[in-house]
Short mmCIF file of C-alpha atoms and ligand atoms in Angstrom, two decimals:
data_model
loop_
_atom_site.label_atom_id
_atom_site.label_comp_id
_atom_site.label_asym_id
_atom_site.label_seq_id
_atom_site.Cartn_x
_atom_site.Cartn_y
_atom_site.Cartn_z
CA MET A 1 71.17 109.77 87.50
CA ASP A 2 72.95 109.54 90.28
CA ALA A 3 70.28 111.04 92.84
CA ARG A 4 72.43 111.38 95.98
CA ASN A 5 74.95 113.20 94.01
CA GLY A 6 72.36 115.29 92.61
CA ILE A 7 75.06 114.04 89.57
CA GLY A 8 72.86 114.19 86.18
CA GLY A 9 70.69 116.88 84.73
CA THR A 10 70.52 119.09 88.24
CA LEU A 11 73.97 119.80 87.01
CA ALA A 12 73.34 120.45 83.62
CA GLY A 13 73.89 124.00 82.19
CA LEU A 14 76.59 124.59 85.19
CA ASP A 15 80.06 125.32 83.57
CA LEU A 16 82.01 122.87 85.70
CA ARG A 17 85.58 124.13 84.97
CA ALA A 18 84.21 127.97 86.83
CA GLU A 19 82.04 126.25 89.58
CA ILE A 20 84.97 124.16 90.45
CA ASP A 21 87.06 127.39 90.34
CA ARG A 22 84.62 129.02 92.31
CA LEU A 23 84.14 126.12 95.40
CA ARG A 24 87.98 125.96 95.70
CA THR A 25 88.77 130.15 96.42
CA GLU A 26 85.46 130.23 99.04
CA ARG A 27 86.21 126.49 100.85
CA ASN A 28 90.41 127.83 101.00
CA ALA A 29 90.61 124.02 99.14
CA VAL A 30 93.87 122.35 96.93
CA ILE A 31 93.01 120.04 94.61
CA LEU A 32 95.74 117.07 94.24
CA ALA A 33 96.08 115.01 91.25
CA HIS A 34 97.61 111.59 89.88
CA TYR A 35 99.14 111.46 86.56
CA TYR A 36 96.36 108.25 86.11
CA GLN A 37 93.76 110.97 86.59
CA LYS A 38 91.56 112.42 83.55
CA PRO A 39 93.19 114.78 81.40
CA GLU A 40 89.98 117.33 82.36
CA ILE A 41 91.12 117.14 86.14
CA GLN A 42 94.98 116.84 85.40
CA ASP A 43 94.91 120.11 83.86
CA LEU A 44 92.33 122.13 87.02
CA ALA A 45 94.54 120.31 89.57
CA ASP A 46 96.62 122.64 91.82
CA PHE A 47 99.05 120.29 91.66
CA VAL A 48 99.93 116.80 89.85
CA GLY A 49 102.39 114.25 90.99
CA ASP A 50 103.46 110.64 92.06
CA SER A 51 102.64 109.21 95.15
CA LEU A 52 105.23 110.31 97.05
CA ASP A 53 104.77 113.75 95.76
CA LEU A 54 101.56 113.93 96.45
CA SER A 55 101.65 113.03 99.75
CA ARG A 56 104.52 115.40 100.53
CA LYS A 57 101.88 117.70 99.45
CA ALA A 58 99.21 116.43 101.83
CA ALA A 59 101.54 116.55 104.74
CA GLU A 60 102.42 120.86 103.95
CA THR A 61 99.46 122.25 102.60
CA ASP A 62 97.88 125.05 104.22
CA ALA A 63 94.37 124.62 102.73
CA ASP A 64 91.60 123.80 104.88
CA VAL A 65 90.39 121.05 102.53
CA ILE A 66 91.98 118.58 100.07
CA ALA A 67 89.77 117.49 97.36
CA PHE A 68 92.16 114.18 96.36
CA CYS A 69 91.92 113.31 92.70
CA GLY A 70 93.28 109.71 93.31
CA VAL A 71 92.67 106.54 95.09
CA ARG A 72 91.27 105.75 97.99
CA PHE A 73 95.10 104.91 100.01
CA MET A 74 96.00 108.20 98.39
CA ALA A 75 93.30 110.21 100.04
CA ASP A 76 93.92 108.46 103.27
CA THR A 77 97.29 109.04 103.25
CA ALA A 78 96.13 112.59 102.90
CA LYS A 79 94.38 112.71 105.98
CA ILE A 80 96.13 110.52 107.80
CA LEU A 81 98.86 113.14 106.96
CA SER A 82 97.05 115.90 107.41
CA PRO A 83 94.41 115.31 110.15
CA ASP A 84 92.78 118.95 110.66
CA LYS A 85 91.94 119.57 107.09
CA ILE A 86 88.73 118.14 105.44
CA VAL A 87 89.60 115.55 102.80
CA VAL A 88 87.02 114.35 100.48
CA LEU A 89 87.63 112.05 98.20
CA PRO A 90 84.96 112.13 94.41
CA ASP A 91 84.21 108.89 94.47
CA MET A 92 84.75 106.80 97.58
CA ASP A 93 84.78 103.44 95.45
CA ALA A 94 88.18 104.71 94.10
CA GLY A 95 89.76 101.63 95.52
CA CYS A 96 93.36 99.48 94.50
CA SER A 97 93.64 95.94 93.31
CA LEU A 98 96.59 96.48 95.69
CA GLU A 99 95.05 97.34 98.23
CA ASP A 100 92.12 94.46 97.81
CA SER A 101 94.80 91.97 97.96
CA CYS A 102 95.87 93.02 101.45
CA PRO A 103 92.88 92.27 104.12
CA PRO A 104 94.61 93.68 106.96
CA ASP A 105 94.28 90.33 109.43
CA GLN A 106 95.83 88.18 106.82
CA PHE A 107 99.47 90.57 106.78
CA LYS A 108 99.01 90.43 110.71
CA ALA A 109 99.19 86.69 110.38
CA PHE A 110 101.90 86.63 108.46
CA ARG A 111 104.03 89.57 110.52
CA GLU A 112 103.53 87.38 113.18
CA ALA A 113 104.84 84.32 111.53
CA HIS A 114 108.04 86.03 110.69
CA PRO A 115 108.67 88.05 114.16
CA ASP A 116 112.30 88.78 113.06
CA HIS A 117 111.43 90.79 109.92
CA ILE A 118 110.04 94.10 109.37
CA ALA A 119 107.76 95.01 107.22
CA LEU A 120 108.22 97.58 104.07
CA THR A 121 104.73 98.01 102.89
CA TYR A 122 103.76 99.97 99.39
CA ILE A 123 101.81 102.91 99.64
CA ASN A 124 99.49 101.00 98.15
CA CYS A 125 97.43 99.76 101.15
CA SER A 126 94.80 99.93 103.59
CA THR A 127 95.62 102.06 106.96
CA GLU A 128 95.03 99.49 108.76
CA VAL A 129 98.10 97.48 106.98
CA LYS A 130 100.39 100.87 107.20
CA ALA A 131 99.87 100.49 110.92
CA LEU A 132 100.79 97.32 110.48
CA SER A 133 104.35 98.14 108.83
CA ASP A 134 107.53 100.09 110.14
CA VAL A 135 108.50 102.18 107.04
CA ILE A 136 105.92 102.52 104.18
CA VAL A 137 107.37 102.82 100.36
CA THR A 138 106.51 104.52 97.72
CA SER A 139 107.97 102.97 93.47
CA SER A 140 110.19 106.57 93.83
CA SER A 141 111.20 105.62 97.26
CA ALA A 142 110.88 102.00 97.59
CA GLU A 143 115.05 101.77 96.16
CA LYS A 144 116.41 104.35 98.11
CA ILE A 145 114.83 103.45 101.40
CA LEU A 146 115.53 99.75 101.56
CA SER A 147 119.08 100.84 101.00
CA GLN A 148 119.13 101.92 104.30
CA TYR A 149 118.60 98.54 106.78
CA PRO A 150 121.63 96.64 106.93
CA PRO A 151 121.77 93.99 104.44
CA GLU A 152 121.50 91.45 107.29
CA GLN A 153 117.74 92.53 108.43
CA LYS A 154 115.30 90.29 107.19
CA ILE A 155 111.89 91.42 105.25
CA ILE A 156 108.64 91.26 104.65
CA PHE A 157 107.95 93.80 101.15
CA GLY A 158 104.02 93.84 100.25
CA PRO A 159 101.50 93.92 98.82
CA ASP A 160 102.98 94.06 95.32
CA LYS A 161 104.74 91.01 93.99
CA ASN A 162 106.13 93.04 90.68
CA LEU A 163 107.55 95.77 92.62
CA GLY A 164 109.12 93.45 95.31
CA GLY A 165 110.35 91.49 92.89
CA TYR A 166 112.16 93.74 90.97
CA LEU A 167 114.20 95.58 93.92
CA VAL A 168 114.88 91.84 94.79
CA ARG A 169 116.40 91.46 91.56
CA LYS A 170 117.59 94.93 91.07
CA THR A 171 119.64 95.47 94.63
CA GLY A 172 120.36 91.37 95.01
CA ARG A 173 118.71 91.40 98.32
CA GLU A 174 116.01 88.71 99.52
CA MET A 175 112.85 89.16 100.64
CA LEU A 176 109.72 87.72 101.60
CA LEU A 177 106.99 88.91 99.37
CA TRP A 178 103.22 89.58 99.31
CA PRO A 179 101.46 87.89 96.79
CA GLY A 180 99.64 90.98 95.06
CA VAL A 181 99.08 92.84 92.04
CA CYS A 182 98.49 95.56 90.45
CA ILE A 183 95.24 94.28 87.46
CA VAL A 184 96.48 96.96 85.22
CA HIS A 185 100.19 96.75 85.24
CA GLU A 186 99.54 93.18 84.96
CA ALA A 187 97.34 93.23 82.00
CA PHE A 188 100.10 94.45 79.61
CA SER A 189 100.85 91.69 76.95
CA GLU A 190 104.45 90.42 76.09
CA THR A 191 104.12 89.14 72.65
CA GLU A 192 101.77 92.69 71.86
CA LEU A 193 104.99 94.40 73.07
CA LEU A 194 107.81 92.35 70.84
CA LYS A 195 105.15 93.66 67.91
CA LEU A 196 104.51 97.14 68.60
CA LYS A 197 108.70 97.75 69.51
CA ALA A 198 108.92 95.78 65.90
CA GLN A 199 107.09 98.06 64.40
CA HIS A 200 108.58 100.55 65.82
CA PRO A 201 112.74 100.17 66.11
CA GLY A 202 114.53 101.92 68.15
CA ALA A 203 111.69 103.06 70.45
CA PRO A 204 112.84 103.00 73.78
CA VAL A 205 109.98 101.44 76.32
CA ALA A 206 109.87 103.72 79.88
CA ALA A 207 107.82 100.92 82.42
CA HIS A 208 106.37 101.24 85.59
CA PRO A 209 108.15 99.00 88.14
CA GLU A 210 103.90 97.15 89.35
CA CYS A 211 104.83 95.87 85.68
CA PRO A 212 105.46 91.37 85.45
CA ALA A 213 108.90 90.90 84.68
CA VAL A 214 108.24 89.58 81.65
CA ILE A 215 107.42 93.07 80.58
CA LEU A 216 109.83 94.86 82.49
CA ASP A 217 112.42 92.25 81.16
CA HIS A 218 111.89 94.44 77.65
CA ALA A 219 111.84 98.24 79.18
CA ASP A 220 115.19 100.03 78.90
CA TYR A 221 114.20 102.51 81.83
CA VAL A 222 111.52 101.43 84.73
CA GLY A 223 110.54 103.97 87.19
CA SER A 224 107.96 105.39 89.35
CA THR A 225 105.09 108.44 87.15
CA SER A 226 106.93 111.15 87.88
CA GLY A 227 110.67 108.54 86.98
CA ILE A 228 109.06 108.26 84.18
CA LEU A 229 108.05 111.27 82.76
CA ALA A 230 111.71 112.48 83.25
CA TYR A 231 112.81 109.59 81.51
CA ALA A 232 110.41 111.21 78.82
CA ALA A 233 112.54 114.04 78.83
CA ASP A 234 115.48 113.25 78.50
CA PHE A 235 115.33 110.34 75.92
CA ALA A 236 117.08 110.11 73.20
CA GLY A 237 114.87 109.64 69.86
CA ASP A 238 110.85 110.14 68.98
CA THR A 239 109.06 107.80 70.11
CA LEU A 240 108.86 106.30 73.42
CA ILE A 241 106.62 103.18 74.32
CA VAL A 242 104.74 103.68 78.24
CA ALA A 243 104.42 100.38 79.64
CA THR A 244 102.08 101.84 82.42
CA GLU A 245 98.36 103.62 82.93
CA PRO A 246 97.83 105.77 79.65
CA HIS A 247 96.80 108.67 81.29
CA ILE A 248 100.42 109.95 82.17
CA ILE A 249 99.76 110.46 78.63
CA HIS A 250 98.63 113.41 78.40
CA GLN A 251 101.09 115.21 80.43
CA MET A 252 104.05 114.22 78.09
CA GLU A 253 101.89 115.24 74.96
CA LYS A 254 101.77 118.65 76.75
CA SER A 255 105.48 119.20 77.56
CA LEU A 256 106.66 117.62 74.67
CA PRO A 257 103.81 117.82 71.58
CA ASN A 258 106.91 116.88 68.86
CA LYS A 259 107.12 113.39 70.78
CA ASN A 260 105.11 110.07 69.66
CA PHE A 261 103.95 108.58 73.08
CA ILE A 262 102.48 104.45 72.74
CA GLY A 263 100.57 103.06 75.56
CA ALA A 264 102.49 99.80 75.60
CA PRO A 265 99.44 96.97 74.53
CA GLY A 266 97.41 94.66 76.06
CA ALA A 267 95.92 90.88 75.31
CA ASP A 268 93.54 92.98 72.81
CA GLY A 269 96.29 94.60 71.02
CA ASN A 270 95.77 97.92 72.37
CA CYS A 271 95.72 100.50 75.59
CA ASN A 272 92.07 100.51 76.79
CA CYS A 273 92.40 97.35 79.46
CA ASN A 274 95.25 99.17 80.85
CA ILE A 275 92.71 102.13 82.04
CA CYS A 276 92.47 102.47 85.60
CA PRO A 277 88.97 101.74 86.64
CA TYR A 278 89.40 103.11 90.09
CA MET A 279 91.05 105.93 88.91
CA ALA A 280 88.86 106.74 86.17
CA LEU A 281 85.71 107.18 88.86
CA ASN A 282 86.87 110.55 89.80
CA THR A 283 84.72 112.71 87.21
CA LEU A 284 84.57 116.74 87.10
CA GLU A 285 81.23 116.45 87.97
CA LYS A 286 81.95 114.17 91.47
CA LEU A 287 84.76 116.73 92.01
CA TYR A 288 82.16 119.65 91.51
CA VAL A 289 79.94 118.13 93.67
CA ALA A 290 82.52 116.83 96.98
CA LEU A 291 83.74 120.47 96.64
CA ARG A 292 80.38 121.54 97.21
CA ASP A 293 79.00 119.60 99.76
CA LEU A 294 82.40 118.17 101.34
CA GLU A 295 81.66 114.92 101.04
CA PRO A 296 82.59 112.33 100.45
CA ARG A 297 84.99 113.01 103.13
CA ILE A 298 87.93 110.44 104.84
CA GLU A 299 87.64 110.23 108.13
CA ILE A 300 90.04 107.65 110.35
CA GLU A 301 90.02 106.79 113.97
CA GLU A 302 92.66 108.38 115.67
CA GLY A 303 94.41 105.70 117.82
CA LEU A 304 94.72 103.84 114.20
CA ARG A 305 95.78 107.19 112.19
CA LEU A 306 98.37 107.76 114.78
CA ARG A 307 99.88 104.00 113.86
CA ALA A 308 99.58 104.26 110.53
CA LYS A 309 101.84 107.89 110.62
CA LYS A 310 104.09 106.39 112.04
CA SER A 311 105.43 104.53 108.97
CA LEU A 312 104.20 107.55 106.41
CA ASP A 313 106.62 109.42 109.15
CA ALA A 314 109.34 106.74 108.40
CA MET A 315 108.60 107.12 104.47
CA LEU A 316 109.11 111.08 104.45
CA SER A 317 112.12 111.09 106.37
CA MET A 318 114.24 108.21 104.78
CA ALA A 319 112.72 109.27 101.45
CA SER A 320 114.25 112.91 101.90
CA ALA A 321 117.51 111.23 103.94
CA THR A 322 120.56 111.79 102.26
CA VAL A 323 122.00 108.41 102.39
CA GLY A 324 125.63 107.16 101.18
CA MET A 325 125.05 106.65 97.59
CA GLY A 326 123.81 109.49 97.11
CA ASP A 327 119.43 110.25 95.89
CA LEU A 328 119.62 107.79 93.44
CA GLY A 329 116.44 108.70 91.77
CA PRO A 330 114.55 106.59 89.17
CA VAL A 331 115.53 103.37 88.94
CA ARG A 332 117.47 102.80 85.77
CA VAL A 333 117.79 99.61 84.44
CA THR A 334 119.36 98.78 81.17
CA GLY A 335 123.56 99.88 81.72
CA ASP A 336 123.32 98.05 85.16
P1 13P B 1 103.58 106.20 91.35
O1 13P B 1 104.00 106.30 92.93
O2 13P B 1 104.75 105.62 90.88
O3 13P B 1 102.80 107.65 91.15
O4 13P B 1 102.60 104.84 91.50
C1 13P B 1 100.85 104.58 91.87
C2 13P B 1 100.09 103.90 90.98
O5 13P B 1 99.08 103.80 91.72
C3 13P B 1 100.89 103.09 90.23
O6 13P B 1 99.86 102.23 89.83
FE1 SF4 B 2 96.20 100.41 92.01
FE2 SF4 B 2 96.86 99.65 89.88
FE3 SF4 B 2 95.00 101.44 89.90
FE4 SF4 B 2 97.95 101.69 90.78
S1 SF4 B 2 96.72 102.03 88.81
S2 SF4 B 2 95.62 102.70 91.59
S3 SF4 B 2 98.11 99.82 91.67
S4 SF4 B 2 94.95 99.21 90.59
#
């Protein structure tokens, strides 16, 4: 039992869903959830989305409290964009391996070693690294934002070398890549994926660009979580292999009950190793306590927040801009 949070016996007998509903109204709170959250959290959220959608919602909301069911960098982003709101994250240990792979002092030194480069940085990073960046991107906006820089502009891309490598291959633009990875998407096995494809001939593979190239090479579609959901709604056929965190399949099964969605396997032949251990820290119990106590709360020093906000504002404006080539939308690999 977590005595500090009052989680355990003291919550026994509570109807958590009803209590969360009551507190949501009393607190004028909005519950935002990422697609990688447990189904019971996705189902009671006011809004479920990808990183870009969630940032937009956080920037726009008129709620007094944002209960962020996702990971720390997402809740930090909400606070950076909506400083007057109370932002709570059910479990403050909900981090991200990409954020951990990019310590701000090392990133700063890397930038200083390449003064003629701008830093185009994946949103999966700390507030300090955002403050050291020129523009933030998400997986659904990266290519569109990249296309708005002239070809001669030198670029550092961090911290995800897989997303960066995918963008380099897709656009033909050289970028200096920071060597970070997502432990979840790194865990997919090419050998097991090929076995699964052989068992389901003709079933397409939809993959998140955080996967390494050996997995993306077998994908029929590559895109963000929202892009993968759009592809799932559209693809011809009845079975789709999904190479991203498996909790996203909950949304597919809800909206497309007649289709079959299979999580891509890890080296052990199943997809359990691809559950994000950070996202999984959030539970209904912790969400209830966060709404009840308005803790744990995100706080960011104002100078740091304002520096980080510049690169996020650049992302929000460039992601919505009308560019010459139109809104690229989800990135499609085959047929290019
Ligand atoms: P999306 O922006 O595609 O939702 O990705 C977030 C993430 O953390 C993927 O691992
Ligand atoms: Fe970070 Fe990977 Fe988890 Fe996304 S899935 S939050 S990138 S560790």
